[in-house]
């Protein structure tokens, strides 16, 4: 099935940036910060001051430092009544925005009315030294302060001034000239680049076996006992025990997701269903997760008895007496280290290792990502009556998340930041997202605004050639209720370096997930529930970091909600299936043309090939594999040279009906008007009716096969049994090559010897009974 190519604006574009300052050695670049373009900054490190003059009767001052370069100005924090302050703060001014030839560093005294001038140091930018890592940091020096006339003032200031690149170790924590319009410590913290680590996630298996000596309040009825388990926001319960006694049994597993460090205990309560909406607690216990056994393989851990606490107050006359029962519950609890806790979809997971570090294999390579810049970003919010965007990037691979710095008020931001990950499996995916920062100008106080998504890119490592630098501009495509929209382009440089080719090729023989997923597999419903809990835990923990990686960002990167119903996705998946079977359909049509002698020369050649294979059957398998080998070698010339990217035609994003997109973006439960919901329901019923018909037809064909020997139709079964007996005798006395030759010649016979009516076997099969007669 041929599809039209996506629009030119939605395609991947190969680029040729000036990476690493042009230091290229063959296909591989030769410096440490080699996958980005160099950006030069003027760095000013303000360390401390001494002997500052006193400006008030107390004999001290409230000093701070102001670093000024042209129209850009940065200040340190001020100290109260301190003549020898220490700041240890770094300022970075972009060379592209330098509009002056002199750097002015001024020490001032903080005052409620007007800050007083103490002294300053001037630097000629032409005399500033240049430093490039791996050079050692430039040592700060003491500089005497001068007054406004250039004469010596009292006090000295320790400074270091140099010209460097974004590879400087001082860059991540430095005050940046791009942040000149951002005020407040929270705003500055929210725009800096950071590296985050996902919490270590475990599956917690609670095997509830039995309980003993329960004390229900109503002794005259059979208790309906179940166990409720709570871990944080997760709550599960067992079924009601079938043995309705005070010693119930369950032998049921409950699965939870737990994250290190373990902050909350597992709380178990045994409850009795005394009424339809009323449960009585018969006992409760809290189990800290720090003391639970950790299992690395399929061998069971030891069972343990846990005491259940229940306090009952009994009134005797005017006295109240507290009675404590000592019921027990028998359980097997363990933290599963042999599973991988899925917080991403298995289709594009970035990490497949088990939880326990003892089970990890050695890494097979290194993934390097250079986030260069973005082009043509759309305005995401309005400020001072005009559209603006404060863009930053987030990349996630394995347990490591990275966040670039925020570029203020720019539709063509330049990050030029490089990051590295260890790779343990080539069949994994790195995800890069672009977002608009809404927390730089009091966004938290304005009603809990969320960072808006600009777009996302996924790159599968197995599609990359090793030791090759891929530099491409990826379109940022986002689906909106009114259709697909291009939000801009992001420019990336990617390199996958393999440390051992044999180890990487050996990975293709290993199972995708750890072996516990196959020895003790979890059900699909369990995996869906556990994945939801894992994403909630990851987003909650990363939100507590400083600066926070917000919940909406984490959920977008992890594709939370991708399992929801979508008419567009259903169509796309249907046409994907048709695309998979299109090859078989094409072969069937080609063989039908051969059988009907549409091209006599080709049909004669097929006859000759068929006779050769019948005479020499040992050539069949070698011929098939040789044919596949030749096809693979032939296709090597047209192998993909670019990484895959979002395909709007494959996703049916550009041809979806507006109401289908509106339904996809609807909340759950729905918030649409009743008329719209009724229309969508009727549409879904019509589609489901067609699917129901197809499924019924498939079931009918299968039941007809079963009825061959079931004697539901005694005449048909008798004919088939007699045919099987005759076939067995004929095939026993006739060589197999003769049977194969005659069958092939019959199938490939000339149209003159064919009939337009269906064949006898097909007529016989269609007359067989199915169970459709028994359907209501």
XYZ file of C-alpha atoms in Angstrom:
776
model
C 0.000 0.000 0.000
C 1.720 3.128 -1.272
C 1.330 6.288 0.805
C 2.097 9.835 -0.252
C 5.262 11.227 1.355
C 4.810 13.754 4.152
C 5.048 17.467 3.315
C 8.564 18.794 2.758
C 8.301 20.936 5.868
C 7.735 17.837 8.023
C 10.806 15.919 6.807
C 14.160 15.347 8.458
C 16.962 17.585 7.161
C 20.654 16.781 7.248
C 22.891 19.648 8.324
C 26.591 20.444 8.411
C 27.311 22.504 11.532
C 30.753 23.703 12.638
C 31.144 21.241 15.525
C 33.875 21.393 18.122
C 35.478 24.439 16.609
C 36.218 22.476 13.424
C 38.528 19.954 15.067
C 37.679 16.920 12.972
C 39.644 13.702 12.610
C 38.111 11.569 9.879
C 34.540 10.692 10.850
C 35.119 11.253 14.544
C 35.696 14.555 16.259
C 38.703 15.012 18.459
C 37.800 17.180 21.452
C 35.846 16.547 24.632
C 33.018 18.989 23.826
C 32.939 17.992 20.178
C 29.251 17.559 19.271
C 28.282 21.221 19.684
C 29.303 24.547 18.264
C 31.606 26.568 20.465
C 30.040 29.574 22.181
C 32.425 32.066 23.774
C 31.702 33.781 27.076
C 33.458 36.359 29.198
C 33.698 34.879 32.701
C 34.041 36.952 35.854
C 34.600 35.103 39.129
C 34.026 37.339 42.155
C 35.620 35.580 45.121
C 35.860 37.960 48.083
C 36.859 41.410 49.301
C 38.835 42.759 52.240
C 39.454 45.989 54.099
C 36.321 47.642 52.801
C 35.684 51.086 54.338
C 32.929 51.606 56.894
C 30.041 53.800 55.794
C 28.100 54.164 59.047
C 28.667 54.742 62.752
C 28.786 51.012 63.450
C 32.078 50.732 61.616
C 30.894 48.272 58.941
C 29.100 48.177 55.566
C 26.621 46.042 53.639
C 28.691 45.233 50.549
C 27.762 43.639 47.240
C 29.413 43.573 43.816
C 27.946 44.821 40.550
C 29.469 43.440 37.334
C 28.617 45.634 34.328
C 29.414 45.125 30.671
C 27.649 47.503 28.322
C 23.909 47.248 28.923
C 24.209 43.991 30.891
C 24.522 44.097 34.639
C 24.721 41.339 37.256
C 24.926 41.626 41.021
C 25.982 39.361 43.856
C 24.048 38.942 47.070
C 24.812 41.516 49.776
C 26.136 40.894 53.286
C 25.025 42.898 56.283
C 27.713 44.632 58.280
C 30.665 42.722 56.919
C 33.914 44.300 55.772
C 35.494 41.069 54.518
C 32.710 39.340 52.555
C 33.061 36.158 50.471
C 30.794 35.639 47.440
C 32.430 32.977 45.204
C 30.019 33.764 42.373
C 30.606 33.541 38.619
C 29.137 35.752 35.888
C 29.100 34.784 32.196
C 28.529 37.293 29.373
C 27.909 35.993 25.862
C 30.554 37.227 23.417
C 27.901 37.626 20.721
C 26.155 40.269 22.839
C 29.187 42.210 24.077
C 28.637 45.895 23.243
C 31.511 47.458 25.202
C 35.288 47.283 25.343
C 35.621 47.754 29.125
C 34.404 45.509 31.950
C 33.454 47.362 35.112
C 33.370 45.567 38.491
C 32.012 47.827 41.218
C 31.731 47.275 44.972
C 28.726 49.031 46.495
C 27.202 49.457 49.941
C 23.553 48.431 50.188
C 21.338 51.251 51.411
C 17.590 51.647 51.697
C 17.626 54.970 49.824
C 20.584 54.877 47.472
C 23.450 52.412 47.298
C 26.828 54.017 48.047
C 29.841 53.628 45.782
C 32.877 52.019 47.490
C 35.272 51.307 44.610
C 35.682 49.649 41.245
C 38.058 47.715 39.016
C 38.161 48.225 35.229
C 39.338 45.613 32.693
C 40.175 46.149 29.032
C 38.577 43.250 27.119
C 41.499 43.134 24.697
C 43.766 42.150 27.607
C 41.543 39.350 28.982
C 43.257 35.917 28.755
C 41.613 32.959 26.992
C 41.127 29.618 28.682
C 39.886 26.385 27.114
C 39.462 23.120 29.097
C 41.240 20.919 29.981
C 43.365 23.869 31.146
C 43.309 24.322 34.917
C 41.044 27.053 36.342
C 42.464 30.550 36.273
C 43.720 31.579 39.721
C 41.949 34.691 41.121
C 44.042 37.729 42.072
C 43.693 40.684 44.409
C 42.869 43.984 42.710
C 42.960 47.358 44.425
C 39.770 49.367 44.247
C 39.742 52.762 42.538
C 37.311 55.599 43.023
C 35.370 57.297 40.238
C 38.329 59.578 39.476
C 40.680 56.638 38.996
C 42.548 57.250 42.226
C 43.183 54.490 44.709
C 40.356 53.788 47.187
C 40.355 51.733 50.341
C 39.777 48.004 49.994
C 40.712 45.138 47.674
C 38.685 42.683 45.573
C 39.724 39.149 44.578
C 38.726 38.441 40.963
C 39.431 36.178 38.019
C 38.468 37.276 34.497
C 38.897 35.113 31.408
C 37.393 34.318 28.030
C 36.141 30.718 27.692
C 33.500 28.508 26.124
C 30.385 26.729 27.371
C 32.652 23.750 28.121
C 34.022 25.616 31.144
C 33.198 23.904 34.430
C 32.002 27.251 35.822
C 29.323 27.644 33.141
C 26.430 25.544 34.572
C 26.236 27.479 37.865
C 27.203 30.886 36.485
C 24.880 33.879 36.240
C 24.261 34.236 32.517
C 23.726 37.468 30.624
C 20.750 35.772 28.965
C 19.059 35.868 32.375
C 19.361 39.613 32.809
C 15.571 39.998 32.660
C 14.929 37.223 35.228
C 14.579 38.321 38.821
C 14.615 36.329 42.002
C 16.547 33.259 43.086
C 13.726 30.905 42.070
C 13.622 32.317 38.551
C 17.387 31.956 38.122
C 17.336 28.398 39.494
C 14.537 27.429 37.082
C 16.556 28.400 34.015
C 19.824 26.576 34.747
C 20.861 23.285 33.182
C 20.673 20.252 35.460
C 21.068 16.481 35.465
C 18.439 14.378 37.257
C 18.332 10.702 38.174
C 15.149 8.666 38.310
C 14.566 6.963 41.668
C 15.478 3.303 41.898
C 12.190 1.435 41.470
C 11.352 -2.020 42.835
C 8.393 -4.323 42.405
C 7.053 -5.283 45.843
C 5.378 -8.705 45.875
C 3.070 -9.428 48.806
C 1.912 -13.047 48.868
C -0.903 -13.221 51.430
C -1.313 -16.826 52.561
C -3.592 -16.998 55.587
C -4.617 -15.419 58.871
C -5.271 -16.939 62.291
C -7.328 -16.200 65.386
C -9.366 -13.326 63.977
C -11.936 -11.819 66.339
C -15.026 -10.546 64.471
C -17.498 -8.511 66.522
C -20.481 -10.627 65.433
C -19.785 -14.202 66.524
C -23.030 -15.555 65.085
C -22.238 -15.085 61.388
C -19.672 -16.403 58.983
C -17.080 -13.673 58.396
C -16.375 -12.441 54.859
C -12.721 -11.574 55.282
C -10.363 -9.874 52.838
C -6.995 -8.124 53.152
C -6.381 -4.538 52.102
C -2.786 -3.404 51.447
C -1.732 0.253 51.115
C 1.645 1.609 50.007
C 1.672 5.373 49.572
C -1.029 6.183 46.994
C -1.395 2.537 45.946
C -4.177 0.432 47.436
C -4.982 -3.189 46.560
C -7.162 -5.837 48.145
C -7.569 -9.571 47.936
C -10.761 -11.417 47.122
C -13.021 -12.485 49.984
C -11.747 -15.719 51.457
C -13.736 -18.819 50.509
C -13.052 -20.404 53.903
C -15.446 -18.323 55.975
C -13.880 -18.961 59.361
C -11.708 -17.086 61.823
C -8.707 -18.726 60.107
C -9.195 -17.623 56.459
C -6.876 -18.525 53.575
C -6.125 -16.635 50.336
C -2.702 -17.493 48.811
C -2.960 -14.422 46.580
C -0.272 -12.065 45.229
C -0.464 -8.272 45.356
C 2.089 -6.242 43.384
C 3.232 -2.684 44.187
C 5.897 -0.253 42.993
C 8.298 1.060 45.637
C 11.071 3.635 45.237
C 14.296 4.096 47.140
C 14.726 5.650 49.625
C 11.750 3.869 51.155
C 9.770 6.594 52.886
C 6.441 4.927 53.610
C 5.667 1.544 55.211
C 3.409 -1.142 53.803
C 0.139 -1.022 55.751
C -1.970 -4.182 55.860
C -5.443 -4.433 57.322
C -7.639 -7.519 57.599
C -11.266 -6.503 57.193
C -14.663 -8.176 57.458
C -17.481 -7.244 55.074
C -20.320 -6.894 57.605
C -22.653 -5.016 55.228
C -22.632 -4.026 51.526
C -21.019 -0.651 52.280
C -19.506 -1.338 55.666
C -16.245 -3.075 56.544
C -14.944 -3.867 60.001
C -11.187 -3.814 60.629
C -10.122 -7.018 62.389
C -6.444 -6.182 62.609
C -3.739 -3.975 61.157
C 0.042 -4.004 60.835
C 2.674 -1.686 59.342
C 5.809 -3.174 57.746
C 8.855 -0.960 56.964
C 10.254 -1.789 53.529
C 13.866 -1.397 54.663
C 13.741 -4.789 56.398
C 12.051 -6.770 53.626
C 14.007 -9.503 51.821
C 15.272 -8.767 48.308
C 14.931 -11.530 45.734
C 17.151 -11.686 42.654
C 15.825 -14.876 41.021
C 12.786 -17.175 41.032
C 13.618 -18.995 44.280
C 10.946 -18.236 46.911
C 11.816 -16.348 50.077
C 10.873 -17.580 53.522
C 7.389 -16.947 54.850
C 6.815 -14.940 58.030
C 4.054 -14.448 60.574
C 3.110 -10.851 61.390
C 1.079 -9.781 64.393
C -2.161 -7.904 63.747
C -3.008 -5.158 66.215
C -6.571 -4.425 67.217
C -7.578 -2.403 70.257
C -11.129 -2.804 71.562
C -12.593 -0.738 74.386
C -15.035 -2.675 76.613
C -17.267 -0.784 79.068
C -17.701 -2.541 82.449
C -19.993 -0.467 84.598
C -18.373 2.952 84.841
C -14.904 1.662 83.908
C -13.490 1.334 80.417
C -11.160 -1.546 79.823
C -8.945 -1.832 76.712
C -8.498 -5.349 75.343
C -5.737 -6.129 72.802
C -6.121 -9.175 70.562
C -3.124 -10.927 69.091
C -4.261 -12.181 65.689
C -1.651 -13.150 63.098
C -1.257 -13.076 59.340
C 1.014 -15.358 57.336
C 2.737 -13.763 54.332
C 5.678 -13.967 51.973
C 6.956 -10.463 51.163
C 9.920 -9.586 48.968
C 11.333 -6.830 46.804
C 11.754 -8.204 43.289
C 15.217 -7.310 41.971
C 15.019 -9.556 38.911
C 12.339 -7.516 37.124
C 12.671 -4.277 35.216
C 10.134 -1.766 36.505
C 8.478 -0.400 33.398
C 7.846 3.344 33.544
C 7.938 3.718 29.749
C 6.188 1.922 26.936
C 8.028 -1.245 25.899
C 7.901 -0.019 22.283
C 10.345 2.813 23.000
C 11.928 2.002 26.329
C 15.305 3.546 27.133
C 16.336 1.022 29.786
C 15.707 -2.716 30.049
C 17.991 -3.687 32.945
C 16.713 -5.411 36.097
C 16.418 -3.421 39.296
C 19.199 -5.247 41.176
C 22.601 -3.881 40.202
C 24.174 -7.296 40.769
C 22.367 -8.555 37.649
C 23.570 -5.797 35.325
C 25.828 -6.630 32.398
C 28.745 -4.478 31.298
C 27.928 -1.533 29.092
C 28.379 -2.025 25.337
C 28.994 1.588 24.360
C 28.385 5.279 24.910
C 25.682 7.555 23.552
C 26.610 11.213 23.081
C 24.032 13.885 22.364
C 24.711 17.453 21.335
C 21.709 19.782 21.619
C 22.678 22.601 19.267
C 19.795 24.970 18.639
C 16.199 25.347 17.523
C 14.763 27.249 14.576
C 11.403 28.847 13.940
C 9.792 28.189 17.314
C 6.205 29.352 17.682
C 5.272 31.970 20.321
C 3.937 30.075 23.335
C 2.776 32.957 25.563
C 2.239 36.701 25.556
C 4.403 39.181 27.428
C 4.090 42.967 27.199
C 1.653 42.600 24.328
C 3.857 40.400 22.115
C 4.449 36.697 21.663
C 7.468 35.135 23.319
C 9.023 31.744 24.062
C 11.468 30.746 26.822
C 12.597 27.371 25.511
C 14.525 24.580 27.162
C 15.155 20.919 26.292
C 14.782 17.734 28.308
C 16.355 14.432 27.255
C 15.719 11.072 28.885
C 17.697 7.871 28.459
C 17.878 5.165 31.109
C 17.738 6.559 34.627
C 19.411 9.830 33.613
C 17.398 12.910 32.706
C 19.053 16.113 31.510
C 17.649 19.596 31.274
C 19.329 22.369 29.305
C 19.356 25.971 30.392
C 16.427 28.157 29.387
C 17.033 30.671 26.617
C 14.977 33.752 27.378
C 12.692 35.327 24.788
C 14.061 33.701 21.642
C 12.486 31.849 18.709
C 15.954 30.657 17.603
C 17.545 29.550 20.896
C 21.132 28.267 20.905
C 21.957 25.794 23.680
C 25.064 23.969 22.423
C 25.137 21.591 25.378
C 26.523 18.066 25.229
C 25.609 15.047 27.372
C 26.691 11.427 27.618
C 24.970 8.176 28.603
C 26.191 4.622 29.039
C 24.448 2.160 26.722
C 23.604 -1.364 27.893
C 21.276 -2.396 25.074
C 21.238 -1.109 21.468
C 17.488 -1.739 21.064
C 16.562 1.278 23.172
C 15.276 4.782 22.454
C 16.371 8.233 23.598
C 13.632 10.863 23.894
C 14.260 14.610 23.521
C 11.509 17.111 24.318
C 11.329 20.895 23.959
C 9.266 22.954 26.410
C 8.401 26.554 27.175
C 9.408 27.659 30.663
C 6.465 29.349 32.410
C 8.110 29.707 35.842
C 10.625 32.521 35.310
C 8.460 35.557 36.042
C 6.329 34.534 38.986
C 4.612 31.656 37.192
C 4.142 29.709 40.428
C 2.234 32.608 41.978
C -0.005 33.059 38.975
C -2.196 30.052 39.579
C 0.024 27.046 38.987
C 0.890 27.547 35.304
C 2.350 24.580 33.450
C 5.325 24.387 31.127
C 3.904 24.129 27.603
C 5.092 21.342 25.306
C 6.656 22.425 22.015
C 7.538 19.043 20.549
C 9.309 15.728 20.992
C 11.842 13.589 19.108
C 12.665 9.889 19.535
C 15.840 8.234 18.209
C 16.271 4.452 18.290
C 19.912 3.520 18.863
C 19.750 0.331 16.798
C 19.069 2.456 13.688
C 22.379 4.340 14.119
C 25.723 3.329 12.675
C 28.463 3.175 15.282
C 31.115 5.913 15.508
C 29.252 8.143 13.066
C 28.129 11.664 13.919
C 24.525 12.318 12.852
C 23.689 16.013 12.501
C 20.060 16.605 11.570
C 17.318 19.132 12.040
C 14.219 17.382 13.407
C 10.733 18.860 12.937
C 8.866 19.418 16.194
C 5.388 18.109 15.427
C 2.541 18.368 17.924
C -1.002 17.147 17.481
C -3.657 19.698 18.426
C -7.458 19.388 18.386
C -7.443 21.305 15.106
C -4.775 19.129 13.461
C -1.038 18.517 13.343
C 1.149 21.584 13.652
C 4.848 22.182 13.217
C 6.152 24.114 16.232
C 9.684 24.557 14.894
C 12.832 22.491 14.377
C 15.482 21.234 16.774
C 19.062 20.719 15.652
C 20.779 17.681 17.208
C 24.116 15.901 16.886
C 24.145 12.243 17.915
C 26.929 9.674 18.102
C 26.706 6.071 19.271
C 30.132 4.643 20.090
C 30.458 0.889 20.528
C 33.160 -0.467 22.849
C 32.852 -4.080 21.612
C 31.113 -5.095 18.399
C 30.936 -8.759 19.464
C 29.240 -7.897 22.754
C 26.716 -5.709 20.963
C 25.912 -8.404 18.387
C 25.615 -10.944 21.221
C 22.896 -8.728 22.779
C 20.603 -9.566 19.849
C 20.422 -13.175 21.083
C 19.317 -12.164 24.596
C 15.681 -11.727 25.631
C 14.503 -8.136 25.616
C 13.489 -8.060 29.288
C 15.137 -9.720 32.330
C 14.453 -13.432 32.705
C 12.018 -13.002 35.608
C 9.541 -11.476 33.152
C 9.456 -14.859 31.397
C 9.826 -17.240 34.375
C 7.101 -15.518 36.431
C 5.345 -13.239 33.932
C 3.030 -10.489 35.064
C -0.398 -10.111 33.482
C -1.148 -7.307 31.023
C -3.490 -5.603 33.501
C -0.816 -5.797 36.218
C 1.802 -4.264 33.898
C -0.540 -1.413 32.960
C -1.383 -0.664 36.573
C 2.232 -0.927 37.731
C 3.448 1.289 34.891
C 0.930 3.939 35.888
C 2.129 3.792 39.500
C 5.779 3.928 38.388
C 5.233 7.056 36.281
C 3.436 8.735 39.182
C 6.313 7.962 41.550
C 8.962 9.171 39.068
C 7.113 12.414 38.370
C 6.558 13.037 42.088
C 10.233 12.477 42.964
C 11.550 14.627 40.097
C 9.119 17.388 41.025
C 10.774 17.522 44.446
C 14.209 18.207 42.937
C 15.656 21.704 42.832
C 14.968 23.112 40.318
C 12.000 20.768 39.807
C 11.439 18.741 36.667
C 7.735 19.301 36.584
C 5.007 16.709 36.400
C 3.670 17.765 33.001
C 7.185 17.478 31.542
C 7.797 14.000 32.978
C 4.401 12.699 31.869
C 4.905 14.028 28.325
C 8.349 12.406 28.095
C 7.006 9.089 29.432
C 3.911 9.172 27.172
C 1.403 8.921 29.987
C -2.060 8.530 28.478
C -0.889 6.966 25.214
C -3.089 3.915 25.939
C -6.305 5.939 25.694
C -8.702 5.272 22.824
C -8.006 7.192 19.617
C -9.770 6.712 16.293
C -6.708 8.133 14.543
C -4.334 5.628 16.186
C -6.727 2.774 15.415
C -6.744 3.695 11.726
C -2.966 4.073 11.726
C -2.473 0.651 13.337
C -4.907 -0.946 10.868
C -2.991 0.427 7.899
C 0.274 -0.637 9.538
C -1.065 -4.200 9.638
C -2.118 -3.895 6.001
C 1.368 -2.663 5.184
C 2.891 -5.713 6.886
C 0.677 -8.079 4.868
C 1.024 -6.110 1.652
C 4.067 -8.187 0.711
C 2.140 -11.436 1.113
C -0.782 -9.976 -0.820
C 1.569 -8.928 -3.627
C 3.088 -12.447 -3.739
C -0.413 -13.945 -3.892
C -1.396 -11.685 -6.793
C 1.851 -12.511 -8.599
C 1.273 -16.250 -8.119
C -2.312 -15.868 -9.381
C -0.935 -14.245 -12.535
C 1.495 -17.166 -12.906
C -1.323 -19.689 -12.544
C -3.432 -17.873 -15.158
C -0.539 -17.589 -17.633
C -0.661 -13.801 -17.886
C 3.038 -13.860 -18.825
C 3.718 -17.254 -20.531
C 7.522 -16.893 -20.433
C 7.537 -16.323 -16.669
C 5.110 -19.193 -16.143
C 7.321 -21.566 -18.157
C 10.361 -20.529 -16.117
C 8.433 -21.154 -12.910
C 7.487 -24.613 -14.236
C 11.162 -25.381 -14.899
C 12.192 -24.137 -11.431
C 9.399 -26.168 -9.829
C 10.453 -29.373 -11.640
C 14.086 -28.853 -10.562
C 13.066 -28.398 -6.922
C 10.831 -31.493 -7.073
C 13.662 -33.575 -8.539
C 16.185 -32.184 -6.042
C 14.242 -31.285 -2.866
C 17.462 -30.743 -0.953
C 17.815 -27.449 -2.904
C 14.576 -25.939 -1.566
C 15.859 -24.421 1.695
C 19.246 -23.307 0.232
C 17.372 -21.620 -2.602
C 15.073 -19.752 -0.215
C 17.900 -18.479 1.990
C 20.067 -17.568 -1.005
C 17.143 -15.596 -2.415
C 16.712 -13.730 0.906
C 20.469 -13.053 1.005
C 20.419 -11.565 -2.483
C 17.425 -9.396 -1.630
C 19.202 -8.098 1.483
C 22.401 -7.301 -0.430
C 20.392 -5.593 -3.161
C 18.530 -3.418 -0.634
C 21.802 -2.412 1.076
C 22.341 0.206 -1.621
C 19.155 1.996 -0.541
C 19.546 1.525 3.222
C 18.312 4.440 5.359
C 21.055 6.985 5.961
C 19.093 9.081 8.447
C 17.541 8.271 11.841
C 13.756 7.715 11.836
C 11.484 10.571 12.849
C 7.816 11.339 13.440
C 5.809 10.476 10.306
C 2.540 12.368 9.978
C 1.269 10.120 7.166
C 1.998 6.919 9.067
C 0.254 8.406 12.120
C -2.719 9.605 10.033
C -2.287 12.936 11.786
C -2.729 15.019 8.634
C -5.896 13.258 7.469
C -7.776 12.817 10.750
C -11.301 14.237 11.042
C -11.562 17.243 13.414
C -14.086 15.425 15.615
C -11.758 12.410 15.882
C -8.970 14.709 17.128
C -11.387 16.413 19.498
C -12.320 12.997 20.872
C -8.645 12.090 21.286
C -8.025 15.200 23.387
C -11.192 14.762 25.440
C -10.794 14.186 29.167
C -11.482 10.887 30.896
C -14.280 10.704 31.911
C -15.587 12.778 29.057
C -16.453 16.478 29.345
C -18.159 16.757 25.931
C -21.861 17.652 25.501
C -24.345 14.739 25.491
C -25.137 15.125 21.769
C -21.461 14.809 20.849
C -21.009 11.807 23.119
C -24.085 10.127 21.578
C -22.728 10.711 18.063
C -19.323 9.284 18.991
C -20.945 6.309 20.670
C -23.022 5.544 17.569
C -19.934 5.850 15.403
C -18.022 3.490 17.662
C -20.929 1.019 17.560
C -20.885 0.966 13.765
C -17.146 0.344 13.670
C -17.390 -2.313 16.377
C -20.205 -3.962 14.398
C -17.944 -4.385 11.396
C -15.157 -5.744 13.579
C -17.663 -8.076 15.197
C -18.665 -9.388 11.763
C -15.047 -10.049 10.764
C -14.310 -11.825 14.056
C -17.455 -13.916 13.626
C -16.421 -14.929 10.103
C -13.010 -16.014 11.378
C -14.672 -18.046 14.136
C -16.953 -19.656 11.552
C -14.029 -20.843 9.428
C -12.317 -22.294 12.495
C -15.448 -24.121 13.606
C -15.845 -25.604 10.123
C -12.352 -27.072 10.437
C -13.282 -28.569 13.805
C -16.488 -30.024 12.412
C -14.588 -32.190 9.897
C -14.082 -34.894 12.535
C -16.799 -33.969 15.018
C -19.607 -35.810 13.133
C -21.891 -32.812 13.546
C -22.690 -33.396 9.858
C -22.477 -37.222 9.603
C -22.366 -37.296 5.778
C -19.595 -34.672 5.558
C -17.528 -36.370 8.280
C -17.996 -39.772 6.587
C -16.803 -38.345 3.247
C -13.785 -36.704 4.885
C -12.826 -39.846 6.840
C -13.098 -41.940 3.674
C -11.013 -39.376 1.791
C -8.332 -39.520 4.504
C -8.175 -43.329 4.237
C -7.807 -43.258 0.451
C -5.225 -40.463 0.658
C -3.180 -42.415 3.199
C -3.096 -45.512 0.936
C -2.258 -43.497 -2.213
C 0.451 -41.437 -0.515
C 1.964 -44.619 0.968
C 2.365 -46.378 -2.380
C 3.220 -43.266 -4.424
C 6.615 -41.541 -4.121
C 6.394 -38.067 -2.584
C 8.112 -36.451 -5.574
C 5.403 -37.784 -7.905
C 2.661 -36.413 -5.641
C 4.362 -33.022 -5.398
C 4.933 -32.929 -9.184
C 1.301 -33.749 -10.025
C -0.020 -31.261 -7.420
C 2.179 -28.465 -8.770
C 1.237 -29.147 -12.389
C -2.450 -29.137 -11.397
C -2.125 -25.809 -9.573
C -0.185 -24.227 -12.489
C -2.450 -25.655 -15.209
C -3.437 -23.542 -18.202
C -6.633 -21.427 -17.997
C -8.105 -23.626 -20.758
C -8.316 -26.426 -18.165
C -9.818 -24.204 -15.448
C -13.413 -23.567 -14.477
C -14.828 -20.295 -13.246
C -16.822 -22.067 -10.559
C -15.292 -22.687 -7.103
C -13.269 -25.872 -6.667
C -14.672 -29.068 -5.134
C -12.674 -28.811 -1.843
C -13.829 -25.197 -1.393
C -17.452 -26.151 -2.045
C -17.160 -29.008 0.466
C -15.606 -26.727 3.100
C -18.265 -24.034 2.735
C -21.000 -26.588 3.304
C -19.602 -27.686 6.673
C -21.647 -26.650 9.729
C -20.553 -23.987 12.217
C -21.959 -22.884 15.563
C -23.583 -19.759 14.161
C -26.911 -21.633 14.330
C -26.587 -21.722 18.114
C -26.030 -17.972 18.485
C -28.850 -15.852 19.896
